[in-house]
Short mmCIF file of C-alpha atoms (C1' of nucleotides) in Angstrom, two decimals:
data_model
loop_
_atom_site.label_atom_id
_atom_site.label_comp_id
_atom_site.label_asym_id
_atom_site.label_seq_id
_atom_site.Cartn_x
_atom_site.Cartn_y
_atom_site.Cartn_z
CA UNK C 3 11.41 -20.65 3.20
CA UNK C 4 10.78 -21.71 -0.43
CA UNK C 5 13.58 -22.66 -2.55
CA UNK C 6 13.05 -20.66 -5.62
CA UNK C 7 14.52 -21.58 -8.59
CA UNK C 8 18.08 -20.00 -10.33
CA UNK C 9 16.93 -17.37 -11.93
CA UNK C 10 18.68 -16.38 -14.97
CA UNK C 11 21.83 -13.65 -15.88
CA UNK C 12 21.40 -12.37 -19.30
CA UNK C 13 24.26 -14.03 -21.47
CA UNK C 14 23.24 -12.34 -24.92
CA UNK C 15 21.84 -8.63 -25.94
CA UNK C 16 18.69 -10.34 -26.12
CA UNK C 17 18.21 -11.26 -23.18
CA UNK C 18 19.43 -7.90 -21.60
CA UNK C 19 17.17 -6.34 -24.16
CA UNK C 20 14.04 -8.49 -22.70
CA UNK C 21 14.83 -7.13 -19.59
CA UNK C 22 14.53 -3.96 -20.46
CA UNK C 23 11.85 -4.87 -21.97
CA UNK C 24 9.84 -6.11 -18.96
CA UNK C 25 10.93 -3.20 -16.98
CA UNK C 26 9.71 -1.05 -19.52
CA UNK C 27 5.99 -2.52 -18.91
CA UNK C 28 6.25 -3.04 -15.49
CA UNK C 29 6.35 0.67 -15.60
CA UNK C 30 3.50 1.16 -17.72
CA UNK C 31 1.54 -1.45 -15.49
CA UNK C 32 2.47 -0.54 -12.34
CA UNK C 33 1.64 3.15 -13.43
CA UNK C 34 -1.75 2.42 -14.78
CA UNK C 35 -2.83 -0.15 -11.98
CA UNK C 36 -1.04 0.21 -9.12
CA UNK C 37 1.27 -2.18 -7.08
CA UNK C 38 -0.90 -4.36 -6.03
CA UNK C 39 -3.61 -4.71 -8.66
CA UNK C 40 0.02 -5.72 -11.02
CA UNK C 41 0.26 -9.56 -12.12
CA UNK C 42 3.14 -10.54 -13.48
CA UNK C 43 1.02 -11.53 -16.58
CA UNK C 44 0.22 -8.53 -17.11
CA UNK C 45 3.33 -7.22 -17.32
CA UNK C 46 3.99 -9.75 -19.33
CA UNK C 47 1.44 -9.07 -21.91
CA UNK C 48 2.34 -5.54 -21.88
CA UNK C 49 6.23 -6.69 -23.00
CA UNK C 50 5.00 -8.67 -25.66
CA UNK C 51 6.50 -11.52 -23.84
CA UNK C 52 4.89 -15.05 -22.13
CA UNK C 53 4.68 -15.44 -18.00
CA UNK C 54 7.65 -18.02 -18.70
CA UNK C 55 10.14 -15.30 -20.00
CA UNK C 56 9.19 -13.26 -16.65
CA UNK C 57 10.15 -15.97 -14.52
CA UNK C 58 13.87 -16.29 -16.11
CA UNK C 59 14.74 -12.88 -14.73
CA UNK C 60 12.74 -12.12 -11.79
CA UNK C 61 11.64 -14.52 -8.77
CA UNK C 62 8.48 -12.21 -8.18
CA UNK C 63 6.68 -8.67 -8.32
CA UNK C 64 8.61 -7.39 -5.43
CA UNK C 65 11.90 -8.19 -7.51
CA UNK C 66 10.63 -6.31 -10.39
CA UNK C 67 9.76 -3.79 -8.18
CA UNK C 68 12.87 -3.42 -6.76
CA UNK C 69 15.10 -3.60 -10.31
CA UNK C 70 12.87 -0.65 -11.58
CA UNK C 71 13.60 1.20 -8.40
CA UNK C 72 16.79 0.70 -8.43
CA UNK C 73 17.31 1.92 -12.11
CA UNK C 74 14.88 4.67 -11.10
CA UNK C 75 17.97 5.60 -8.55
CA UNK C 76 20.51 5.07 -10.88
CA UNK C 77 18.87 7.91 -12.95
CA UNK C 78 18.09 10.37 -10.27
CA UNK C 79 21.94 9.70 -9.13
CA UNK C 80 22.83 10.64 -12.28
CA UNK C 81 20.71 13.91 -12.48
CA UNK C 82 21.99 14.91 -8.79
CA UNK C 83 25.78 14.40 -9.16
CA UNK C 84 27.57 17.27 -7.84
CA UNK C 85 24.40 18.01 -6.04
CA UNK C 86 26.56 20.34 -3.99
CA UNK C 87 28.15 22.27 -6.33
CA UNK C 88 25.41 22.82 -8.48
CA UNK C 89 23.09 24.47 -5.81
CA UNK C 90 26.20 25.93 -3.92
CA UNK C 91 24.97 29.55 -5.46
CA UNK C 92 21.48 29.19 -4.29
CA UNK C 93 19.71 30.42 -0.99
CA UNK C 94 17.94 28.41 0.97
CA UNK C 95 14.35 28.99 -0.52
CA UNK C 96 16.02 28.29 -4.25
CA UNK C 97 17.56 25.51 -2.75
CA UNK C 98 13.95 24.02 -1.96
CA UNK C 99 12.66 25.34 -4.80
CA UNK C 100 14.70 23.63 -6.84
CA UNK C 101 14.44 20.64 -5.61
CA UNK C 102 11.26 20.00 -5.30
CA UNK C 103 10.60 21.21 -9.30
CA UNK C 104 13.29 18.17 -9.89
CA UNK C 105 11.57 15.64 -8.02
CA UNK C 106 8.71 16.84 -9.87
CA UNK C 107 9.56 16.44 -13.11
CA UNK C 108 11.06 13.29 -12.36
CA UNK C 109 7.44 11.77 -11.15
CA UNK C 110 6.42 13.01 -14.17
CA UNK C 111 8.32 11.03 -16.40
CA UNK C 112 8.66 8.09 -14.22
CA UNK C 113 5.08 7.92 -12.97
CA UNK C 114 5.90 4.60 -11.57
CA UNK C 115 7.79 6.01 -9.24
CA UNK C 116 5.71 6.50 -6.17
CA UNK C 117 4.24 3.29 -6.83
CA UNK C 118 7.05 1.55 -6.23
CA UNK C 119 8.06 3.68 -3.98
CA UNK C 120 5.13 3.02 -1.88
CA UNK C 121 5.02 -0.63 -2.78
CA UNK C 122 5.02 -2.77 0.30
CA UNK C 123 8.62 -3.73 1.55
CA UNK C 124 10.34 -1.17 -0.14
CA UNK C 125 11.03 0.45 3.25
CA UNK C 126 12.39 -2.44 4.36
CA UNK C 127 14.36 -3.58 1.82
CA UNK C 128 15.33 -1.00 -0.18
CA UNK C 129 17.16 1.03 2.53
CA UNK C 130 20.14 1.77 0.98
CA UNK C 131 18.70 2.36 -2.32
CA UNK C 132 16.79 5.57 -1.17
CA UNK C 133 20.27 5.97 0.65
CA UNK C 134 22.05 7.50 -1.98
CA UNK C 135 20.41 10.65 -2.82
CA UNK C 136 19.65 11.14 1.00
CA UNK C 137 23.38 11.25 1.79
CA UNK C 138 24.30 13.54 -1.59
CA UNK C 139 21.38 15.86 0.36
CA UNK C 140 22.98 15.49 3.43
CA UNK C 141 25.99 16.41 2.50
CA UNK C 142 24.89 20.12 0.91
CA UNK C 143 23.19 20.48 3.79
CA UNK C 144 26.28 19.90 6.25
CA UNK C 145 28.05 22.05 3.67
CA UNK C 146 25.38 25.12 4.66
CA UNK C 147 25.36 24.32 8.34
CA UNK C 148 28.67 23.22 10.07
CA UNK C 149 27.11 23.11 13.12
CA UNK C 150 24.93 20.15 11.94
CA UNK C 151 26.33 16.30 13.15
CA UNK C 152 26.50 14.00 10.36
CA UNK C 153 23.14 12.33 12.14
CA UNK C 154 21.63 15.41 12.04
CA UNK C 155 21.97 16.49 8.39
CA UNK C 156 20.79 12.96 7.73
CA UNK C 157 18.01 13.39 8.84
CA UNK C 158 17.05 16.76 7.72
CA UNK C 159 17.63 14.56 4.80
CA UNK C 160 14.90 12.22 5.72
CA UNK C 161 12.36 14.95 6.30
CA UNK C 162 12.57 16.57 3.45
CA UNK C 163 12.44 12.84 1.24
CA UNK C 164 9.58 12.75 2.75
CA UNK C 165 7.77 15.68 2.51
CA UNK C 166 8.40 14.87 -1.34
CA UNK C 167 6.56 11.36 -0.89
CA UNK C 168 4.02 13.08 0.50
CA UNK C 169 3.67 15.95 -2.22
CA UNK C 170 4.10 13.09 -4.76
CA UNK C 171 1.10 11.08 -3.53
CA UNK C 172 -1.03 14.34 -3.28
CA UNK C 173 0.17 15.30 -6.59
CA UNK C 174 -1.12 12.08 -8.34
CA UNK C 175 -4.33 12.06 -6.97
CA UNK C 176 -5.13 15.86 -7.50
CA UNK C 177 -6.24 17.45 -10.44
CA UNK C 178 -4.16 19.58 -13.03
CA UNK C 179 -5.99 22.69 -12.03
CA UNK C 180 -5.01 22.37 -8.26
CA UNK C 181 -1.16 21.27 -8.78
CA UNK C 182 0.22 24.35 -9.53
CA UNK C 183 -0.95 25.66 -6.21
CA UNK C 184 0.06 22.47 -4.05
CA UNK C 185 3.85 22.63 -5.29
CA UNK C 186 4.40 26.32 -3.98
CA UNK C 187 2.80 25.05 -0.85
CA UNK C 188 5.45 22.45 -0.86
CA UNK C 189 8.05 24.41 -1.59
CA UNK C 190 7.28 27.17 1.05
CA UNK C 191 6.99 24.47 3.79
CA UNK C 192 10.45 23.28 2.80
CA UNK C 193 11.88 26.19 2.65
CA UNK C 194 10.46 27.11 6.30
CA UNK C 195 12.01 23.89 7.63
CA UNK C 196 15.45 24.33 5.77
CA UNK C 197 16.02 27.82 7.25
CA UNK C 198 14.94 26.93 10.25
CA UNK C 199 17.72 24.31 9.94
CA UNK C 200 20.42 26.02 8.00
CA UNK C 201 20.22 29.49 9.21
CA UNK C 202 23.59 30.19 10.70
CA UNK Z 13 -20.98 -3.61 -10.88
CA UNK Z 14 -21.68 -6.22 -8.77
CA UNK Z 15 -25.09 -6.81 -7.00
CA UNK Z 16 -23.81 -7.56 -3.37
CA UNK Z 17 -26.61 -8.92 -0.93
CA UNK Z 18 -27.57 -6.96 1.91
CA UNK Z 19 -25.70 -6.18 4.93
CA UNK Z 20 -27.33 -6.88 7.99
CA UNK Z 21 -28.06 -4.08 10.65
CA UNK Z 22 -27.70 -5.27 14.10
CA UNK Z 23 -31.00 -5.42 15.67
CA UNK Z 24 -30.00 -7.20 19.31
CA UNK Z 25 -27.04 -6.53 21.61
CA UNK Z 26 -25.29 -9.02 20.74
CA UNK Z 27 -25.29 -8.06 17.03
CA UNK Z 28 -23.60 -4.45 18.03
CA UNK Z 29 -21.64 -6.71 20.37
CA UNK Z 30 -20.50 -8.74 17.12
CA UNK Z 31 -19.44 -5.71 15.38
CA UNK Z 32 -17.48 -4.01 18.49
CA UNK Z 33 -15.54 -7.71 18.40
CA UNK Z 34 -14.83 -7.73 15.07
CA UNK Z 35 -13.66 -4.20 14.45
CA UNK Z 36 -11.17 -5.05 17.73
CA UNK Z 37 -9.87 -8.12 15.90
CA UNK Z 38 -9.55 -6.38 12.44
CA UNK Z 39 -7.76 -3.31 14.19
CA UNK Z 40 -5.47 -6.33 15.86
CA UNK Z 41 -4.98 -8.41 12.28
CA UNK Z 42 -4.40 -5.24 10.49
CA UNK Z 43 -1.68 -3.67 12.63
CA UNK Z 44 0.30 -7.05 12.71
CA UNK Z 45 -0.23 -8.29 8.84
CA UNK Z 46 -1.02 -4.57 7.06
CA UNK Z 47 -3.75 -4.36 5.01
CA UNK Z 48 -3.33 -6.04 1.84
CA UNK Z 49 -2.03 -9.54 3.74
CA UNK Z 50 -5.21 -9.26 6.29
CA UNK Z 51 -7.87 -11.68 5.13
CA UNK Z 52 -11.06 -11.73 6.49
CA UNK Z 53 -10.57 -15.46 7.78
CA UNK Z 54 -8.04 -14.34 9.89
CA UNK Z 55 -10.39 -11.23 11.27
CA UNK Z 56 -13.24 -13.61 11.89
CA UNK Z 57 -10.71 -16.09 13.67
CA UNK Z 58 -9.32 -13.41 15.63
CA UNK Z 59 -12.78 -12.20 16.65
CA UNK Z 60 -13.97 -16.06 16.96
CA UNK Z 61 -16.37 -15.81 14.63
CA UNK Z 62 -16.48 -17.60 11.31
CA UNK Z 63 -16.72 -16.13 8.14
CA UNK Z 64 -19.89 -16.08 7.53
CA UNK Z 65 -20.46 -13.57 10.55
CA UNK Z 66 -18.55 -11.27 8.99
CA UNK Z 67 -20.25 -11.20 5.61
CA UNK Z 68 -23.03 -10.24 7.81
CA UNK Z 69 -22.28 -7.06 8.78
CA UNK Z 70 -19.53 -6.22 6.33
CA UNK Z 71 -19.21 -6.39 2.72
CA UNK Z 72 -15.56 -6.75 2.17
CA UNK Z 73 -12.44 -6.23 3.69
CA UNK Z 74 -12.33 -2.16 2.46
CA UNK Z 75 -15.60 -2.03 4.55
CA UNK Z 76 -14.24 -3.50 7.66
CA UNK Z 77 -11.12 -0.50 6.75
CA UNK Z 78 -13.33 1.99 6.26
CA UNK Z 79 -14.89 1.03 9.58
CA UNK Z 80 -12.55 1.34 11.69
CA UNK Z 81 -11.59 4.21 10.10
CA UNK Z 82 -14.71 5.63 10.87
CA UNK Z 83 -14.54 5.17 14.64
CA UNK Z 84 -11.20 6.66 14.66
CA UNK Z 85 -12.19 9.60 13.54
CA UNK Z 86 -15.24 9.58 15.60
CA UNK Z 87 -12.55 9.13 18.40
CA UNK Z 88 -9.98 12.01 16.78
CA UNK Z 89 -12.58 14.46 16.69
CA UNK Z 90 -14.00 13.82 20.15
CA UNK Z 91 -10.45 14.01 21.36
CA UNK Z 92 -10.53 17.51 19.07
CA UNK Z 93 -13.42 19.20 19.88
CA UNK Z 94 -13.00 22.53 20.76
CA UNK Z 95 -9.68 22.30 19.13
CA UNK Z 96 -9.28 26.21 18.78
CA UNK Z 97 -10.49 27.19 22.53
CA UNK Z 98 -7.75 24.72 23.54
CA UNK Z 99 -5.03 26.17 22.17
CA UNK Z 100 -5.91 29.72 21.52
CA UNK Z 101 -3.28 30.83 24.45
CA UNK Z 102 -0.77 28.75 22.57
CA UNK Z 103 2.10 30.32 20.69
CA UNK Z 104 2.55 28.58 17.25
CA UNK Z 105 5.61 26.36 18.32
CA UNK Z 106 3.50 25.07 20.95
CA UNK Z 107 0.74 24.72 18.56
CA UNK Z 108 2.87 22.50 16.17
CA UNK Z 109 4.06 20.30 19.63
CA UNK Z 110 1.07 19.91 20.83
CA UNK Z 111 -0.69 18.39 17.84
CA UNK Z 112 2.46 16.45 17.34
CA UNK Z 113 2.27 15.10 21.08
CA UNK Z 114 -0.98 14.54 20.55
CA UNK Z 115 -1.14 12.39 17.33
CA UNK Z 116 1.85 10.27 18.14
CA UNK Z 117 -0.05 9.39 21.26
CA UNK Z 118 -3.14 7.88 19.14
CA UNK Z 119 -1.24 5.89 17.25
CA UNK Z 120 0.94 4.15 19.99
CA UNK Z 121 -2.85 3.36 21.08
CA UNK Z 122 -4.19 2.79 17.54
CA UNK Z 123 -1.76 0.85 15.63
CA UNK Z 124 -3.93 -0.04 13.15
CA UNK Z 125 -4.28 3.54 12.82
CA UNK Z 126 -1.88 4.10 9.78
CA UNK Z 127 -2.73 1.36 8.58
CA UNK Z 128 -6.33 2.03 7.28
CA UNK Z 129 -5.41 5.29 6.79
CA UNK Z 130 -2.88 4.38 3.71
CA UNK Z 131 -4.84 1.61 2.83
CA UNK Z 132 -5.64 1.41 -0.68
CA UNK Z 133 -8.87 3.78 -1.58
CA UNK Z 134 -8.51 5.68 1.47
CA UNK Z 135 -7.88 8.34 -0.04
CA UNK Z 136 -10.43 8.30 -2.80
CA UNK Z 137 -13.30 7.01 -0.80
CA UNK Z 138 -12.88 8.63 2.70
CA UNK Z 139 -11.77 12.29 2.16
CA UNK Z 140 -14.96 13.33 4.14
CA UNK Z 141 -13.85 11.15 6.78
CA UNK Z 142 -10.62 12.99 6.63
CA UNK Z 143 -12.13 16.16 6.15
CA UNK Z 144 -13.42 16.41 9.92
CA UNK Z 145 -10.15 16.96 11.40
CA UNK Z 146 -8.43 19.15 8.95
CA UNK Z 147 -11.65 21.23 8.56
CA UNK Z 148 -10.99 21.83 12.27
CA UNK Z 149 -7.44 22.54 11.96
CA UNK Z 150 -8.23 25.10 9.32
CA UNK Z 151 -10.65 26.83 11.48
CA UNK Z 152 -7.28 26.96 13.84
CA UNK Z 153 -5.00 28.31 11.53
CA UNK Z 154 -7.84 30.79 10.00
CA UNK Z 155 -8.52 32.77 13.58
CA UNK Z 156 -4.51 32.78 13.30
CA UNK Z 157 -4.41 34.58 10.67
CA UNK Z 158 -7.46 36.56 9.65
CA UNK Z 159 -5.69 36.71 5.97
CA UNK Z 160 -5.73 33.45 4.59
CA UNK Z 161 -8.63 32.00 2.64
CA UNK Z 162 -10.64 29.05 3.35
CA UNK Z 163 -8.98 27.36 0.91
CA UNK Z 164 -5.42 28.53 1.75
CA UNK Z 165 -6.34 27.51 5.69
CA UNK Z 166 -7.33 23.85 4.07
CA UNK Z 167 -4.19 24.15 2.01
CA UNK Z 168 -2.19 24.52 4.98
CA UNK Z 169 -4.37 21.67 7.14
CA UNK Z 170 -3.48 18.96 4.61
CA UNK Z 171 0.15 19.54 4.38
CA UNK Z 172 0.49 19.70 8.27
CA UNK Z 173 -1.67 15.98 8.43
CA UNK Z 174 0.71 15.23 5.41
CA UNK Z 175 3.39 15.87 7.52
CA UNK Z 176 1.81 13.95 10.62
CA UNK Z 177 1.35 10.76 8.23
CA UNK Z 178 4.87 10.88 6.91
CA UNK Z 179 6.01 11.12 10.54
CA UNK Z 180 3.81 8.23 11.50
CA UNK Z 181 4.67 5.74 9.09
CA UNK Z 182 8.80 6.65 9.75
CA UNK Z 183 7.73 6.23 13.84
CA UNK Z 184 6.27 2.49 13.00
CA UNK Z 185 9.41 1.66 11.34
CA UNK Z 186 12.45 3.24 13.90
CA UNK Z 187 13.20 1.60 16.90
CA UNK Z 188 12.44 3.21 20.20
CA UNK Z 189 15.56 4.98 21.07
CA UNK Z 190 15.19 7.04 17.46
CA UNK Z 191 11.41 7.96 17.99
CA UNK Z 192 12.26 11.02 20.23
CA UNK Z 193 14.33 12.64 18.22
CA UNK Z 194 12.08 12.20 15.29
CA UNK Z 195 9.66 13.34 17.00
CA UNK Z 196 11.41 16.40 17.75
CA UNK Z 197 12.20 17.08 13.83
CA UNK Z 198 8.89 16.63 12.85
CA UNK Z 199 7.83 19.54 15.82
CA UNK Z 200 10.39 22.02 15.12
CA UNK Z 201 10.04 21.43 10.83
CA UNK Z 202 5.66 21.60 11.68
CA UNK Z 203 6.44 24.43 13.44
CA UNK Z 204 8.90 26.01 10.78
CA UNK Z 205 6.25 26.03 8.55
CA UNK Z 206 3.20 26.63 10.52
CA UNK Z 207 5.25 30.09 11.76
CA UNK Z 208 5.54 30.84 8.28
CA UNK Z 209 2.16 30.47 7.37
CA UNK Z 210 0.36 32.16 10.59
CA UNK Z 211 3.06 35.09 11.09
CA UNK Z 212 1.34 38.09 10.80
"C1'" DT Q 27 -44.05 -22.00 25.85
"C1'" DT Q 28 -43.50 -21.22 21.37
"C1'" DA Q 29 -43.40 -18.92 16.74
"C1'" DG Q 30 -40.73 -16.23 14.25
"C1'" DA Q 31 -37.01 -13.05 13.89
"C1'" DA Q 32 -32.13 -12.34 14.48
"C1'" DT Q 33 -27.81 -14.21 14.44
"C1'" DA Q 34 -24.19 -17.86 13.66
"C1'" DT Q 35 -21.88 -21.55 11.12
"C1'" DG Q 36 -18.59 -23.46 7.71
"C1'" DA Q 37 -18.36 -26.49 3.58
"C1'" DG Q 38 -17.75 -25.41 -0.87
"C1'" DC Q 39 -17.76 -23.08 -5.36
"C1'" DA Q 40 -16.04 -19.69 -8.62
"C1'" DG Q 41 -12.33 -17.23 -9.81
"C1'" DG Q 42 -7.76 -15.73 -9.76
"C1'" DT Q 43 -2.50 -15.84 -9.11
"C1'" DG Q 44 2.16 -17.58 -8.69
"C1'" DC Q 45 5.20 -20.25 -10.60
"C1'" DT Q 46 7.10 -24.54 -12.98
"C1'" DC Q 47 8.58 -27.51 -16.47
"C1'" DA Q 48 8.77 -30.04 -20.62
"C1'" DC Q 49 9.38 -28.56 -24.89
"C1'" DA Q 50 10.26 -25.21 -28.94
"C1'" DT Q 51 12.97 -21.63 -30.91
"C1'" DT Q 52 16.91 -18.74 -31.60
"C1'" DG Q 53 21.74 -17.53 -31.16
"C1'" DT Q 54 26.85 -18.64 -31.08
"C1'" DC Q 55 30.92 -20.53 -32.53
"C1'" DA Q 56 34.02 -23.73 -34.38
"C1'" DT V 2 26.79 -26.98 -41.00
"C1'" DG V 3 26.16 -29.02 -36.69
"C1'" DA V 4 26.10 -28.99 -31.74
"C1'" DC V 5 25.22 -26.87 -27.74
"C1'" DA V 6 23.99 -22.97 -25.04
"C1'" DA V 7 20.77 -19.29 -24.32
"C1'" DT V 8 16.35 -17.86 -24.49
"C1'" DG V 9 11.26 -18.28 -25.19
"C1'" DT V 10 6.63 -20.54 -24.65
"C1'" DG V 11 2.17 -21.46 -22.30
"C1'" DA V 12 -0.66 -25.30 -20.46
"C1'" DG V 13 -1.44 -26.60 -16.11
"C1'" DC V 14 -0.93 -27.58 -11.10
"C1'" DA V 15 -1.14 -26.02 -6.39
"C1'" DC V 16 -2.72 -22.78 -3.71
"C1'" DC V 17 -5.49 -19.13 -1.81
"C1'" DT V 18 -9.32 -15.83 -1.21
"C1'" DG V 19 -13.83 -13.83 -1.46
"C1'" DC V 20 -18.17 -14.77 -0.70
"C1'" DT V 21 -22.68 -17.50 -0.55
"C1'" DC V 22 -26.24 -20.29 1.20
"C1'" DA V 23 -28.55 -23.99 3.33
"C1'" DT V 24 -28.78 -25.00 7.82
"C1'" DA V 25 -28.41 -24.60 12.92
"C1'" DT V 26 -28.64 -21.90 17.04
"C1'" DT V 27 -30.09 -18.10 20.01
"C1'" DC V 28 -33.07 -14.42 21.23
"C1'" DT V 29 -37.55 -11.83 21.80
"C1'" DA V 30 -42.03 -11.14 22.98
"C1'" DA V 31 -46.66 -12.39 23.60
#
DNA sequence: TTAGAATATGAGCAGGTGCTCACATTGTCA
DNA sequence: TGACAATGTGAGCACCTGCTCATATTCTAA
C-alpha cells in the first residue's frame, strides 16, 4: 500500500539503548493513556527523545505495540519454562491457582500488558506470539489428560488465556478493595473448567 | 469541559425515522470498520444523510455507540424477560447451553454487537446498561442457590457474561467450521463453573 | 395557503496526527 | 586527527476528523 521507509537496525549500544528506551515509555504511555489515546510523540517525549528518533526504529504505533508485546512474551517465556515440571506436583485447583496469581503479578508489573494486548490487530497479527505460552499450557495439560487430542488441549489452552484477559480487564478497572474477591472467583471458575477437563 | 450545543429531539416521524436509519447504518459501519476506524461521515453516508444530520441527533460517535447499545439491551432483555420462569425446569448444564445458544444467536444477528460492547468507555459509562441483564442472571443463579449473597450472585453473573464476551470476540475471529466446537467449550467450561457455584 | 417549526445540507474551520527529510551531532576506526 | 557511518533533531507538509452554522427544504396546522 504505502511504501514506508527502511527503518533502521541498531548498529551501536546506543542505538539499542534508545530502543529500550522508547519501549520503556511506550509502556508508561500506553499504561497511563491507553492504546489509542498513544501518539507516537508522546512516547517520544516520555523517552526524552524527538518524533524523528521514533521513526528510525519503528514504522508506527502498532509496531511499537507489537515489539513491547513481544518482549512482554519473551519474559513470561522465561518465567514459564519447564511449565510442566514445575506444576507437575500440583492438583488441579493449585494448578489454576497458580496460574492465575502469575498472570497476576505479571499485569502488575507490566501494566501495559492488556493494553497491548487488547490493542487492535494484535489478534490478528500477533498469533504466534500469544502461541508460545498457549502450547507450554497445552502441553501440561495433555500431560494430566492423555485422553485429550493435541487440538483439544489447545484449546483448553485458549479458554483459559482467555478467561485471564477477561480477569485482567476486570481487574484494571475495579477497585483495590474488590480485587481480592474477583481473583478467587477466577480461580474457582478455572479450576471448575480444568477438572471438568482433566479429571481422569 | 466542553459546552456542546443541543441535541435535537425528534418531534415528526420522520425525525424518529432519521434516527432508526442512522442507528442501522452505524450498526452496519461499525461491524465492518470496528469502532475506532468508524467515522461519522461514513455513518451519515451509509444512512444517506450528511453530516450535519447526524450532529442533530447525536453528539459524537460514543453517543451513536452508546445508542445502539442501548437498543440492544432493550432487545436482550425483552428476549430475557422472565428469564428465571424459563428455565427453572432446567438442570444447570442446560442452563449454561441455553444462555450460550442463546447469545451466540444475537450476535450472528447483531454484529455490531461486540463491537459497542468493547468499545472504548463502555465499560465506564454503560455499566447500568449492562447491569439489566446480569441483574437478571443473578436473580437466576440466587433462586439456585438460596446461599449465595446478592453480591456473590452478581459476582457469579459478571464472570459468566465475561465468559460470553471472551467467547464472542474468539467466534468473530474463527472460521465457520471451528465455531461449533468452540461453542461447545465455552458450554461445557460455563457449565463447569456454573455447577460449581449453584451445587447445593 | 401560508407562517413558522422541524429537519436537512455540506462547505469549511480548528485542531490534531503521522511521518519525512534536510541538517546537526555523536561515535568508530584507521 | 580526519573521514565516514550511525544516530539524533524538529519544523513542516499532507492528510484526516470532529463539529458548526448559515442556509435550504420539508412538514404541520390553522
Amino acid at each position: 500500500m504505502s511504501n514506508a521507509i527502511e527503518r533502521r537496525v541498531p548498529q551501536q549500544e546506543r542505538g539499542e539503548r534508545r530502543i529500550a528506551e522508547l519501549l520503556a515509555a511506550a509502556e508508561v504511555v500506553l499504561s497511563e493513556t491507553g492504546f489509542e489515546a498513544t501518539t507516537m510523540k508522546a512516547v517520544a517525549q516520555q523517552a526524552g527523545a524527538s518524533i524523528g528518533a521514533v521513526y528510525q526504529y519503528f514504522d508506527n504505533k502498532e509496531a511499537v505495540a507489537h515489539a513491547l508485546l513481544a518482549q512482554y512474551d519473551a519474559e513470561m517465556d522465561r518465567r514459564w519454562v519447564n511449565l510442566e515440571e514445575a506444576t507437575r506436583a500440583l492438583s488441579v485447583e493449585e494448578l489454576a491457582q497458580r496460574f492465575v496469581d502469575v498472570m497476576i503479578r505479571f499485569i502488575e508489573q507490566h501494566p501495559a500488558y492488556i493494553v497491548v494486548l487488547f490493542a487492535p490487530g494484535t489478534h490478528k497479527r500477533d498469533v504466534k506470539v500469544q502461541n508460545r505460552l498457549r502450547e507450554r499450557l497445552a502441553l501440561v495439560f495433555r500431560s494430566r489428560n492423555r485422553r485429550l487430542s493435541k487440538e483439544q488441549s489447545l484449546l483448553v489452552a485458549t479458554l483459559t488465556l482467555q478467561m485471564i484477559k477477561s480477569m485482567n480487564s476486570l481487574y484494571a478497572l475495579s477497585k483495590a478493595g474488590e480485587r481480592a474477591t474477583l481473583v478467587e472467583e477466577y480461580k474457582l471458575a478455572l479450576a471448575a473448567y480444568l477438572t471438568s477437563r482433566l479429571a481422569g
